[in-house]
Coordinates of C-alpha atoms in Angstrom, one line a residue:
M9 CA 52.2 -57.2 38.2
P10 CA 50.4 -58.9 36.4
G11 CA 51.6 -62.1 34.9
H12 CA 54.7 -61.3 36.5
P13 CA 56.0 -64.0 39.3
P14 CA 57.8 -61.2 42.8
A15 CA 61.3 -60.5 42.9
R16 CA 61.6 -63.4 45.5
S17 CA 60.2 -66.3 43.2
R18 CA 62.5 -65.0 40.5
R19 CA 65.6 -65.1 42.7
A20 CA 64.7 -68.3 44.1
A21 CA 64.3 -69.7 40.7
E22 CA 67.9 -68.3 39.3
R23 CA 69.5 -69.8 41.9
K24 CA 67.7 -73.1 41.6
G25 CA 68.8 -72.8 38.4
D26 CA 71.9 -72.5 39.3
V27 CA 72.3 -75.0 41.7
R28 CA 70.8 -77.3 38.6
E29 CA 73.7 -76.4 36.2
R30 CA 76.3 -76.5 39.1
A31 CA 75.7 -80.3 39.8
I32 CA 75.4 -81.3 35.7
L33 CA 78.9 -79.3 35.5
D34 CA 79.9 -81.1 38.6
T35 CA 78.7 -84.6 37.4
C36 CA 80.0 -84.4 34.1
E37 CA 83.5 -83.4 35.1
A38 CA 83.3 -86.5 37.6
L39 CA 82.1 -89.2 34.2
L40 CA 85.1 -87.5 32.5
A41 CA 87.1 -89.0 34.9
Q42 CA 85.2 -92.4 35.5
K43 CA 84.1 -93.1 31.8
G44 CA 85.6 -90.1 29.4
Y45 CA 83.8 -88.4 27.0
D46 CA 83.2 -90.9 24.6
A47 CA 81.5 -93.5 26.6
M48 CA 79.5 -91.0 29.1
T49 CA 75.7 -90.1 27.5
V50 CA 73.5 -87.5 28.4
G51 CA 71.4 -89.9 30.4
D52 CA 75.0 -90.2 32.8
I53 CA 74.6 -86.8 33.3
A54 CA 70.8 -86.5 34.0
Q55 CA 71.9 -89.3 36.6
G56 CA 74.5 -88.1 38.3
A57 CA 72.6 -84.5 38.2
G58 CA 69.8 -86.2 40.1
I59 CA 67.0 -84.6 37.1
T60 CA 65.8 -86.4 34.3
R61 CA 67.0 -86.0 30.3
G62 CA 64.2 -83.4 30.1
A63 CA 65.2 -81.2 32.8
L64 CA 68.9 -81.4 31.6
Y65 CA 68.0 -80.0 28.2
F66 CA 66.4 -76.9 30.0
Y67 CA 70.0 -76.1 30.4
F68 CA 71.9 -77.6 27.6
G69 CA 71.2 -79.0 24.1
S70 CA 73.7 -81.9 24.3
K71 CA 76.8 -83.8 25.6
Q72 CA 78.8 -81.3 23.6
E73 CA 77.4 -78.2 24.9
V74 CA 77.9 -79.6 28.6
V75 CA 81.2 -80.3 28.4
A76 CA 81.7 -76.9 27.0
A77 CA 80.2 -75.2 29.2
L78 CA 82.2 -77.2 31.8
V79 CA 85.9 -76.3 29.9
A80 CA 84.5 -72.4 30.4
R81 CA 84.1 -73.0 33.7
T82 CA 87.2 -74.8 34.5
V83 CA 89.2 -72.6 32.4
E84 CA 87.4 -69.2 34.0
H85 CA 88.8 -70.7 37.3
L86 CA 93.0 -71.6 36.1
W87 CA 93.3 -68.0 34.9
E88 CA 91.8 -66.8 38.1
R89 CA 94.6 -69.3 39.9
S90 CA 96.8 -68.3 37.5
R91 CA 96.8 -64.5 37.6
V92 CA 97.9 -64.5 40.9
T93 CA 101.9 -64.0 40.2
A94 CA 102.7 -60.4 40.2
Q95 CA 104.4 -58.9 37.4
T96 CA 107.2 -57.5 39.8
E97 CA 107.9 -61.2 41.3
E98 CA 111.5 -61.7 40.4
P99 CA 111.4 -64.4 37.3
R100 CA 113.0 -67.7 39.3
Q101 CA 109.8 -67.2 41.8
A102 CA 107.6 -66.3 39.0
I103 CA 108.2 -69.7 36.8
A104 CA 108.4 -71.9 40.2
A105 CA 104.8 -70.4 40.8
A106 CA 103.2 -70.9 37.8
M107 CA 104.8 -74.7 37.7
R108 CA 103.4 -74.9 41.0
R109 CA 99.8 -74.1 40.4
T110 CA 100.2 -75.6 36.7
V111 CA 100.5 -79.3 38.6
E112 CA 97.5 -78.0 41.0
L113 CA 95.3 -77.2 38.9
W114 CA 96.2 -80.5 36.2
N115 CA 95.7 -82.7 39.2
E116 CA 92.6 -81.5 39.7
H117 CA 90.6 -80.8 36.4
G118 CA 93.0 -83.3 34.8
P119 CA 90.5 -84.8 32.4
V120 CA 88.5 -81.8 32.1
F121 CA 92.0 -80.3 30.2
R122 CA 92.8 -83.7 28.1
T123 CA 89.0 -83.3 27.1
A124 CA 89.4 -80.0 25.8
I125 CA 92.4 -80.6 24.0
D126 CA 91.0 -83.8 22.4
L127 CA 87.8 -81.7 20.9
S128 CA 89.7 -78.2 20.4
L129 CA 89.9 -79.3 17.0
T130 CA 86.4 -80.5 15.9
V131 CA 84.5 -78.3 18.7
P132 CA 84.7 -75.1 17.7
E133 CA 83.4 -73.1 21.1
I134 CA 85.9 -75.3 22.8
G135 CA 88.5 -74.5 20.6
E136 CA 88.4 -71.2 20.9
L137 CA 88.7 -71.3 24.7
W138 CA 91.2 -73.3 24.9
S139 CA 93.5 -71.0 22.2
R140 CA 92.6 -67.7 24.1
T141 CA 93.7 -69.3 27.1
A142 CA 96.5 -70.5 25.5
E143 CA 97.0 -66.5 24.4
L144 CA 97.2 -65.0 27.9
F145 CA 99.4 -67.9 29.0
I146 CA 101.8 -66.8 25.8
E147 CA 101.3 -63.6 27.1
A148 CA 102.6 -64.4 30.7
I149 CA 105.4 -66.8 29.4
T150 CA 106.8 -63.4 27.7
A151 CA 106.3 -61.2 30.7
V152 CA 108.8 -63.5 32.8
L153 CA 111.4 -64.4 30.2
E154 CA 111.7 -60.4 29.5
R155 CA 112.0 -59.6 32.8
A156 CA 114.8 -62.4 33.1
G157 CA 116.4 -60.1 30.4
V158 CA 115.4 -61.9 26.5
Q159 CA 114.7 -59.6 24.0
A160 CA 111.6 -58.7 23.7
G161 CA 110.4 -59.8 19.9
T162 CA 108.7 -62.7 17.3
G163 CA 112.3 -63.9 16.0
P164 CA 113.1 -67.5 17.3
D165 CA 115.1 -66.5 20.2
Q166 CA 113.3 -63.6 20.9
A167 CA 110.3 -63.9 24.7
S168 CA 107.4 -64.0 22.5
A169 CA 108.7 -67.4 19.9
M170 CA 110.4 -68.7 23.1
A171 CA 107.2 -68.7 25.3
G172 CA 104.9 -70.3 22.5
A173 CA 107.4 -73.3 22.4
L174 CA 107.4 -73.4 26.1
C175 CA 103.6 -72.9 26.8
W176 CA 102.7 -75.6 24.0
M177 CA 105.7 -78.4 25.4
I178 CA 104.0 -77.6 28.6
E179 CA 100.4 -78.2 28.0
R180 CA 101.8 -81.5 25.9
T181 CA 103.9 -82.9 28.6
F182 CA 101.2 -82.5 30.9
Y183 CA 98.7 -84.1 28.3
H184 CA 100.5 -87.3 28.3
A185 CA 102.2 -87.4 32.0
S186 CA 98.7 -86.5 33.8
Q187 CA 97.4 -89.9 32.6
E188 CA 99.8 -92.0 34.4
S189 CA 100.5 -90.5 37.7
R190 CA 100.7 -87.3 40.0
E191 CA 104.1 -88.4 40.6
K192 CA 104.5 -88.4 36.5
L193 CA 103.4 -85.2 36.3
Q194 CA 105.6 -83.9 39.4
K195 CA 107.8 -84.9 37.5
A196 CA 107.5 -83.7 34.1
S197 CA 106.8 -80.5 36.0
S198 CA 110.6 -79.8 37.0
T199 CA 111.8 -81.1 33.5
C200 CA 109.5 -78.0 32.2
E201 CA 110.3 -76.1 34.6
H202 CA 114.4 -76.6 34.2
I203 CA 113.8 -76.0 30.3
W204 CA 112.2 -72.3 31.5
L205 CA 114.9 -72.0 33.4
I206 CA 117.4 -72.6 30.9
S207 CA 115.3 -70.3 28.0
A208 CA 115.1 -67.4 31.0
G209 CA 118.9 -67.8 31.3
L210 CA 118.8 -68.8 35.5
T211 CA 120.5 -71.7 35.9
A212 CA 123.4 -70.7 36.3

C-alpha cells in the first residue's frame, strides 16, 4: 500500500529497535556496577551502547527512564526465575530453593536491585515495580509458611504478617551484604534461611 513500508522492512526495523534497546539496558546495567546511578550519564549509556545521545532519546527520555526500564526487565526476570518452585513442594525444600535462587539473582543483578531500592521512594514507576515484586514474594512466602502449618491470617504470629517481615528482612540484608562480597551474601542468605525455617517451625 502506498506510503507504508513492506512488512519485511517493518519487522527488520522492529528487530533493530529491540537490539538497540537491549544494548542500552545492558550498558546501563554495566555502568550501574562500574559507576553507580549518580555518576552515570546519558552520554555514558549512549557511548556504551554504540549510539548517539539523539538516538538514545528516541527510546528513552532520560537516564531515569532507562533505569526504570532496566528495573522492569530485571524484575520480570527475577519473578520468572523465582516462581519455578511448585506450590506442592515440601516447605523445607521450597525455602532452600527460594534462597538459592535469590542469591543467584542478587549476584547477577545486585547493582540493579540496589538502585531500585534507592530510587523506589522518589521514582513512582520504580517504586510501584518494586512494591509489586515484594507483594508477589510475600504471597509466595505466605504459601510456604501455611504449608508448613503456620496459621493463615494477618495477626502478628500468622502467615501473612510473618511473610511480610521475612521479605523485607531478606531485602535489606541482601542489600547490604551484596555490596561487600559474594561470600558475605552467601552467609547472609544462610542466616535469612535459618530465620525463615524458625518462623515456619522447621528447625527441629
